[in-house]
PDB file of C-alpha atoms in Angstrom:
ATOM      1  CA  UNK A 127      69.923  82.291 -15.710  1.00 51.00           C
ATOM      2  CA  UNK A 128      67.167  82.691 -12.733  1.00 55.00           C
ATOM      3  CA  UNK A 129      63.764  82.049 -13.680  1.00 57.00           C
ATOM      4  CA  UNK A 130      61.109  83.564 -11.228  1.00 59.00           C
ATOM      5  CA  UNK A 131      58.696  80.727 -10.543  1.00 58.00           C
ATOM      6  CA  UNK A 132      55.101  81.070  -9.867  1.00 70.00           C
ATOM      7  CA  UNK A 133      54.260  81.029  -5.742  1.00 71.00           C
ATOM      8  CA  UNK A 134      52.768  77.577  -6.251  1.00 77.00           C
ATOM      9  CA  UNK A 135      55.744  76.024  -8.031  1.00 82.00           C
ATOM     10  CA  UNK A 136      57.758  73.529  -6.511  1.00 85.00           C
ATOM     11  CA  UNK A 137      60.906  73.885  -8.483  1.00 89.00           C
ATOM     12  CA  UNK A 138      63.128  76.715 -10.141  1.00 91.00           C
ATOM     13  CA  UNK A 139      65.795  77.273 -12.227  1.00 92.00           C
ATOM     14  CA  UNK A 140      68.636  79.150 -10.359  1.00 94.00           C
ATOM     15  CA  UNK A 141      72.543  79.773 -11.406  1.00 96.00           C
ATOM     16  CA  UNK A 142      74.160  78.247 -14.415  1.00 96.00           C
ATOM     17  CA  UNK A 143      74.766  74.590 -15.625  1.00 97.00           C
ATOM     18  CA  UNK A 144      78.364  74.985 -15.568  1.00 97.00           C
ATOM     19  CA  UNK A 145      78.142  76.325 -12.291  1.00 97.00           C
ATOM     20  CA  UNK A 146      76.253  73.246 -11.015  1.00 98.00           C
ATOM     21  CA  UNK A 147      78.980  71.048 -12.530  1.00 98.00           C
ATOM     22  CA  UNK A 148      81.742  72.810 -10.658  1.00 97.00           C
ATOM     23  CA  UNK A 149      80.390  73.147  -7.338  1.00 97.00           C
ATOM     24  CA  UNK A 150      77.727  70.294  -6.827  1.00 97.00           C
ATOM     25  CA  UNK A 151      78.376  67.583  -9.301  1.00 97.00           C
ATOM     26  CA  UNK A 152      82.110  67.490  -9.183  1.00 97.00           C
ATOM     27  CA  UNK A 153      82.001  67.215  -5.462  1.00 97.00           C
ATOM     28  CA  UNK A 154      79.942  64.157  -5.683  1.00 97.00           C
ATOM     29  CA  UNK A 155      82.720  62.116  -7.454  1.00 96.00           C
ATOM     30  CA  UNK A 156      83.969  59.591  -5.081  1.00 95.00           C
ATOM     31  CA  UNK A 157      81.200  59.714  -2.935  1.00 97.00           C
ATOM     32  CA  UNK A 158      78.695  56.732  -3.531  1.00 97.00           C
ATOM     33  CA  UNK A 159      75.646  58.109  -1.704  1.00 97.00           C
ATOM     34  CA  UNK A 160      76.032  61.340  -3.262  1.00 97.00           C
ATOM     35  CA  UNK A 161      75.951  59.568  -6.784  1.00 97.00           C
ATOM     36  CA  UNK A 162      73.203  57.598  -5.728  1.00 97.00           C
ATOM     37  CA  UNK A 163      71.143  60.618  -5.075  1.00 96.00           C
ATOM     38  CA  UNK A 164      71.992  62.050  -8.335  1.00 96.00           C
ATOM     39  CA  UNK A 165      70.915  58.849  -9.917  1.00 95.00           C
ATOM     40  CA  UNK A 166      67.602  58.959  -8.480  1.00 94.00           C
ATOM     41  CA  UNK A 167      66.878  62.428 -10.096  1.00 94.00           C
ATOM     42  CA  UNK A 168      68.205  61.552 -13.437  1.00 95.00           C
ATOM     43  CA  UNK A 169      66.528  58.111 -13.770  1.00 93.00           C
ATOM     44  CA  UNK A 170      62.972  59.218 -12.453  1.00 91.00           C
ATOM     45  CA  UNK A 171      62.362  61.303 -15.659  1.00 91.00           C
ATOM     46  CA  UNK A 172      62.868  58.086 -17.584  1.00 92.00           C
ATOM     47  CA  UNK A 173      60.560  55.712 -15.866  1.00 90.00           C
ATOM     48  CA  UNK A 174      57.534  56.532 -18.244  1.00 88.00           C
ATOM     49  CA  UNK A 175      59.763  56.147 -21.382  1.00 92.00           C
ATOM     50  CA  UNK A 176      60.779  52.500 -20.185  1.00 90.00           C
ATOM     51  CA  UNK A 177      57.733  51.956 -18.583  1.00 87.00           C
ATOM     52  CA  UNK A 178      58.940  50.890 -14.952  1.00 84.00           C
ATOM     53  CA  UNK A 179      57.236  50.797 -11.684  1.00 82.00           C
ATOM     54  CA  UNK A 180      58.040  53.442  -9.160  1.00 84.00           C
ATOM     55  CA  UNK A 181      60.269  52.723  -6.262  1.00 84.00           C
ATOM     56  CA  UNK A 182      62.983  54.491  -4.078  1.00 88.00           C
ATOM     57  CA  UNK A 183      65.532  54.085  -1.458  1.00 91.00           C
ATOM     58  CA  UNK A 184      65.467  55.134   2.304  1.00 90.00           C
ATOM     59  CA  UNK A 185      68.983  56.355   3.477  1.00 93.00           C
ATOM     60  CA  UNK A 186      69.308  55.337   7.420  1.00 93.00           C
ATOM     61  CA  UNK A 187      71.655  56.815   9.830  1.00 90.00           C
ATOM     62  CA  UNK A 188      72.388  58.808  12.830  1.00 88.00           C
ATOM     63  CA  UNK A 189      71.711  62.676  12.928  1.00 87.00           C
ATOM     64  CA  UNK A 190      74.144  65.215  11.629  1.00 86.00           C
ATOM     65  CA  UNK A 191      76.147  63.037   9.262  1.00 91.00           C
ATOM     66  CA  UNK A 192      75.133  64.206   5.851  1.00 93.00           C
ATOM     67  CA  UNK A 193      71.691  62.780   5.043  1.00 94.00           C
ATOM     68  CA  UNK A 194      69.847  65.877   4.468  1.00 93.00           C
ATOM     69  CA  UNK A 195      72.763  67.245   2.130  1.00 96.00           C
ATOM     70  CA  UNK A 196      72.292  63.820   0.040  1.00 97.00           C
ATOM     71  CA  UNK A 197      68.796  65.015  -0.314  1.00 95.00           C
ATOM     72  CA  UNK A 198      69.728  68.600  -0.998  1.00 96.00           C
ATOM     73  CA  UNK A 199      71.975  67.421  -3.829  1.00 97.00           C
ATOM     74  CA  UNK A 200      69.471  65.104  -5.203  1.00 96.00           C
ATOM     75  CA  UNK A 201      66.844  68.034  -5.256  1.00 95.00           C
ATOM     76  CA  UNK A 202      69.366  70.400  -7.126  1.00 96.00           C
ATOM     77  CA  UNK A 203      68.895  68.204 -10.288  1.00 96.00           C
ATOM     78  CA  UNK A 204      65.262  69.520 -10.675  1.00 93.00           C
ATOM     79  CA  UNK A 205      65.317  72.533  -8.593  1.00 93.00           C
ATOM     80  CA  UNK A 206      63.072  71.364  -5.856  1.00 89.00           C
ATOM     81  CA  UNK A 207      62.651  74.671  -3.621  1.00 86.00           C
ATOM     82  CA  UNK A 208      61.941  72.984  -0.505  1.00 84.00           C
ATOM     83  CA  UNK A 209      62.538  69.145   0.760  1.00 81.00           C
ATOM     84  CA  UNK A 210      59.299  68.101   2.392  1.00 72.00           C
ATOM     85  CA  UNK A 211      58.987  66.016   5.553  1.00 70.00           C
ATOM     86  CA  UNK A 212      57.487  62.627   5.903  1.00 63.00           C
ATOM     87  CA  UNK A 213      54.253  63.938   7.776  1.00 55.00           C
ATOM     88  CA  UNK A 214      53.812  65.897   4.677  1.00 50.00           C
ATOM     89  CA  UNK A 215      53.394  63.130   2.290  1.00 46.00           C
ATOM     90  CA  UNK A 216      49.898  62.188   2.677  1.00 45.00           C
ATOM     91  CA  UNK A 217      48.828  64.827   0.247  1.00 44.00           C
ATOM     92  CA  UNK A 218      52.385  65.926  -1.315  1.00 43.00           C
ATOM     93  CA  UNK A 219      55.033  63.709  -2.638  1.00 42.00           C
ATOM     94  CA  UNK A 220      58.767  64.501  -3.164  1.00 43.00           C
ATOM     95  CA  UNK A 221      62.264  63.869  -1.875  1.00 56.00           C
ATOM     96  CA  UNK A 222      61.440  63.038   1.904  1.00 57.00           C
ATOM     97  CA  UNK A 223      63.614  64.062   4.835  1.00 55.00           C
ATOM     98  CA  UNK A 224      63.036  62.354   8.366  1.00 53.00           C
ATOM     99  CA  UNK A 225      60.967  59.423   8.642  1.00 56.00           C
ATOM    100  CA  UNK A 226      60.419  59.988  12.349  1.00 52.00           C
ATOM    101  CA  UNK A 227      58.156  63.260  11.411  1.00 55.00           C
ATOM    102  CA  UNK A 228      55.507  60.711  10.076  1.00 60.00           C
ATOM    103  CA  UNK A 229      53.179  58.929  12.260  1.00 62.00           C
ATOM    104  CA  UNK A 230      54.444  55.090  12.459  1.00 60.00           C
ATOM    105  CA  UNK A 231      51.075  53.794  11.540  1.00 62.00           C
ATOM    106  CA  UNK A 232      51.127  55.739   8.264  1.00 67.00           C
ATOM    107  CA  UNK A 233      54.904  54.946   7.292  1.00 65.00           C
ATOM    108  CA  UNK A 234      53.846  51.616   5.603  1.00 62.00           C
ATOM    109  CA  UNK A 235      50.744  52.901   3.425  1.00 67.00           C
ATOM    110  CA  UNK A 236      52.756  55.941   2.434  1.00 70.00           C
ATOM    111  CA  UNK A 237      55.709  53.744   0.979  1.00 67.00           C
ATOM    112  CA  UNK A 238      52.860  51.670  -0.826  1.00 64.00           C
ATOM    113  CA  UNK A 239      51.366  54.596  -2.277  1.00 70.00           C
ATOM    114  CA  UNK A 240      54.519  56.098  -3.541  1.00 69.00           C
ATOM    115  CA  UNK A 241      55.421  53.001  -5.074  1.00 65.00           C
ATOM    116  CA  UNK A 242      52.068  52.091  -6.607  1.00 67.00           C
ATOM    117  CA  UNK A 243      51.831  55.361  -8.349  1.00 66.00           C
ATOM    118  CA  UNK A 244      48.143  56.252  -7.667  1.00 64.00           C
ATOM    119  CA  UNK A 245      46.605  58.529  -4.905  1.00 62.00           C
ATOM    120  CA  UNK A 246      43.520  57.935  -3.072  1.00 59.00           C
ATOM    121  CA  UNK A 247      40.242  58.203  -4.884  1.00 56.00           C
ATOM    122  CA  UNK A 248      38.449  61.243  -4.019  1.00 56.00           C
ATOM    123  CA  UNK A 249      34.864  62.571  -4.587  1.00 53.00           C
ATOM    124  CA  UNK A 250      33.947  65.777  -6.475  1.00 57.00           C
ATOM    125  CA  UNK A 251      31.521  68.181  -5.042  1.00 59.00           C
ATOM    126  CA  UNK A 252      28.733  66.507  -6.969  1.00 62.00           C
ATOM    127  CA  UNK A 253      29.796  63.227  -5.564  1.00 57.00           C
ATOM    128  CA  UNK A 254      31.088  61.696  -8.854  1.00 62.00           C
ATOM    129  CA  UNK A 255      34.346  59.928  -8.573  1.00 67.00           C
ATOM    130  CA  UNK A 256      37.559  62.053  -9.159  1.00 70.00           C
ATOM    131  CA  UNK A 257      40.090  60.514 -10.976  1.00 74.00           C
ATOM    132  CA  UNK A 258      42.947  59.968  -8.700  1.00 74.00           C
ATOM    133  CA  UNK A 259      46.384  61.397  -9.097  1.00 76.00           C
ATOM    134  CA  UNK A 260      49.215  58.941 -10.955  1.00 78.00           C
ATOM    135  CA  UNK A 261      52.884  59.174 -11.093  1.00 78.00           C
ATOM    136  CA  UNK A 262      55.925  57.501 -11.935  1.00 83.00           C
ATOM    137  CA  UNK A 263      58.894  58.354  -9.517  1.00 85.00           C
ATOM    138  CA  UNK A 264      62.037  57.501  -7.759  1.00 88.00           C
ATOM    139  CA  UNK A 265      61.722  58.217  -3.729  1.00 87.00           C
ATOM    140  CA  UNK A 266      64.494  59.348  -2.025  1.00 91.00           C
ATOM    141  CA  UNK A 267      63.931  59.729   1.773  1.00 87.00           C
ATOM    142  CA  UNK A 268      65.998  59.956   4.941  1.00 88.00           C
ATOM    143  CA  UNK A 269      65.656  58.783   8.607  1.00 86.00           C
ATOM    144  CA  UNK A 270      67.524  57.654  11.724  1.00 86.00           C
ATOM    145  CA  UNK A 271      65.771  54.404  11.551  1.00 82.00           C
ATOM    146  CA  UNK A 272      64.650  51.751   9.072  1.00 80.00           C
ATOM    147  CA  UNK A 273      61.242  51.740   7.478  1.00 76.00           C
ATOM    148  CA  UNK A 274      60.832  48.368   9.136  1.00 73.00           C
ATOM    149  CA  UNK A 275      61.831  49.309  12.558  1.00 75.00           C
ATOM    150  CA  UNK A 276      59.713  52.366  12.562  1.00 68.00           C
ATOM    151  CA  UNK A 277      56.552  50.628  11.563  1.00 67.00           C
ATOM    152  CA  UNK A 278      57.320  48.160  14.408  1.00 70.00           C
ATOM    153  CA  UNK A 279      57.023  51.164  16.932  1.00 68.00           C
ATOM    154  CA  UNK A 280      53.146  50.792  15.937  1.00 61.00           C
ATOM    155  CA  UNK A 281      53.061  47.057  15.963  1.00 68.00           C
ATOM    156  CA  UNK A 282      52.801  46.681  12.218  1.00 64.00           C
ATOM    157  CA  UNK A 283      55.272  44.284  10.343  1.00 66.00           C
ATOM    158  CA  UNK A 284      56.805  45.250   7.308  1.00 61.00           C
ATOM    159  CA  UNK A 285      55.543  43.319   4.369  1.00 64.00           C
ATOM    160  CA  UNK A 286      57.915  42.260   1.823  1.00 60.00           C
ATOM    161  CA  UNK A 287      56.293  44.477  -1.124  1.00 61.00           C
ATOM    162  CA  UNK A 288      57.236  47.663   1.303  1.00 61.00           C
ATOM    163  CA  UNK A 289      60.813  46.620   1.695  1.00 67.00           C
ATOM    164  CA  UNK A 290      61.333  45.976  -2.060  1.00 73.00           C
ATOM    165  CA  UNK A 291      59.510  49.208  -2.831  1.00 77.00           C
ATOM    166  CA  UNK A 292      61.524  51.318  -0.639  1.00 80.00           C
ATOM    167  CA  UNK A 293      64.717  49.375   0.588  1.00 87.00           C
ATOM    168  CA  UNK A 294      66.956  50.656   3.300  1.00 89.00           C
ATOM    169  CA  UNK A 295      70.157  51.860   2.569  1.00 94.00           C
ATOM    170  CA  UNK A 296      73.216  52.852   5.312  1.00 95.00           C
ATOM    171  CA  UNK A 297      73.554  56.422   4.927  1.00 95.00           C
ATOM    172  CA  UNK A 298      77.356  56.203   6.096  1.00 95.00           C
ATOM    173  CA  UNK A 299      79.372  53.999   3.595  1.00 95.00           C
ATOM    174  CA  UNK A 300      81.373  51.594   5.226  1.00 92.00           C
ATOM    175  CA  UNK A 301      84.752  52.886   6.994  1.00 86.00           C
ATOM    176  CA  UNK A 302      83.936  56.510   5.543  1.00 90.00           C
ATOM    177  CA  UNK A 303      85.775  59.015   7.669  1.00 90.00           C
ATOM    178  CA  UNK A 304      83.320  61.855   7.021  1.00 95.00           C
ATOM    179  CA  UNK A 305      80.067  60.763   7.959  1.00 94.00           C
ATOM    180  CA  UNK A 306      78.056  59.923   4.833  1.00 96.00           C
ATOM    181  CA  UNK A 307      81.063  60.995   2.541  1.00 97.00           C
ATOM    182  CA  UNK A 308      84.006  58.918   1.547  1.00 96.00           C
ATOM    183  CA  UNK A 309      86.022  61.759   0.115  1.00 95.00           C
ATOM    184  CA  UNK A 310      85.991  65.746   0.903  1.00 95.00           C
ATOM    185  CA  UNK A 311      87.988  66.707  -1.959  1.00 93.00           C
ATOM    186  CA  UNK A 312      89.570  70.310  -1.689  1.00 87.00           C
ATOM    187  CA  UNK A 313      89.261  69.907   2.075  1.00 90.00           C
ATOM    188  CA  UNK A 314      91.032  66.511   2.297  1.00 86.00           C
ATOM    189  CA  UNK A 315      94.591  68.679   2.649  1.00 82.00           C
ATOM    190  CA  UNK A 316      93.257  70.197   5.862  1.00 84.00           C
ATOM    191  CA  UNK A 317      94.967  68.761   8.675  1.00 81.00           C
ATOM    192  CA  UNK A 318      94.051  71.341  11.544  1.00 88.00           C
ATOM    193  CA  UNK A 319      90.520  70.003  11.970  1.00 89.00           C
ATOM    194  CA  UNK A 320      88.944  66.685  12.840  1.00 92.00           C
ATOM    195  CA  UNK A 321      87.077  64.485  10.447  1.00 92.00           C
ATOM    196  CA  UNK A 322      83.856  65.118  11.915  1.00 91.00           C
ATOM    197  CA  UNK A 323      84.290  69.083  11.530  1.00 93.00           C
ATOM    198  CA  UNK A 324      85.608  68.394   8.031  1.00 94.00           C
ATOM    199  CA  UNK A 325      82.527  66.259   7.029  1.00 94.00           C
ATOM    200  CA  UNK A 326      80.407  69.355   8.472  1.00 94.00           C
ATOM    201  CA  UNK A 327      82.318  71.724   6.319  1.00 95.00           C
ATOM    202  CA  UNK A 328      82.104  69.813   3.058  1.00 96.00           C
ATOM    203  CA  UNK A 329      78.372  69.311   3.973  1.00 96.00           C
ATOM    204  CA  UNK A 330      78.177  73.246   4.396  1.00 96.00           C
ATOM    205  CA  UNK A 331      79.851  73.710   1.220  1.00 96.00           C
ATOM    206  CA  UNK A 332      77.451  71.563  -0.932  1.00 97.00           C
ATOM    207  CA  UNK A 333      74.349  73.201   0.869  1.00 96.00           C
ATOM    208  CA  UNK A 334      75.760  76.588  -0.315  1.00 97.00           C
ATOM    209  CA  UNK A 335      76.599  75.395  -3.698  1.00 97.00           C
ATOM    210  CA  UNK A 336      72.944  73.998  -4.477  1.00 97.00           C
ATOM    211  CA  UNK A 337      71.469  77.238  -3.046  1.00 96.00           C
ATOM    212  CA  UNK A 338      73.217  79.009  -5.687  1.00 97.00           C
ATOM    213  CA  UNK A 339      72.849  76.479  -8.721  1.00 97.00           C
ATOM    214  CA  UNK A 340      70.008  74.288  -9.085  1.00 96.00           C
ATOM    215  CA  UNK A 341      67.413  73.039 -11.657  1.00 95.00           C
ATOM    216  CA  UNK A 342      69.427  73.963 -14.712  1.00 95.00           C
ATOM    217  CA  UNK A 343      70.850  69.987 -14.821  1.00 96.00           C
ATOM    218  CA  UNK A 344      67.255  68.601 -15.146  1.00 91.00           C
ATOM    219  CA  UNK A 345      66.734  71.177 -17.767  1.00 86.00           C
ATOM    220  CA  UNK A 346      69.648  70.478 -19.855  1.00 92.00           C
ATOM    221  CA  UNK A 347      69.086  66.667 -19.412  1.00 93.00           C
TER     222      UNK A 347
END
């Protein structure tokens, strides 16, 4: 079923749950990073129930290997329409793409703010204190450099709390032939293309699938 969201909505329902299972979830089998992405999306709504603090993971790897596709698959669970860049996270927080888009001085503060579950205190027009926004979430972000290395570019030393709250995870599994993917399922039988080309084709197929089917999984969950 398709649901037309309001212009302000950050999520939407599109396609069917079975379509999502067949074209998105099924392709995640055997791919550890895609499973991690799905896991973060399904685990996040459970945090208030079990009262666990926010946290997350930062996927680190070179460009054009499938990191953004992992985020797209994770976002398809809840139907997030647009994955924001790190530079937007001062005021808007969701799955985050490309840490290099953010100011290195802000990265550590953003990591702390995301995991602490509370935004900045602000004043109302009458100068009284506005209650800060709060949340419980699991962050999934990506970038070509680690959180600590990027902060070091600004002369800032990463603190233990930041590393624990948003640990780095290699985007490409050890010995994976297809970038971030260990298996490419239906494309495995294709011997006419290189591993790089096949990985790109698999990523494209997943991106097309999540555009057609998203938001239905979390609704059912």
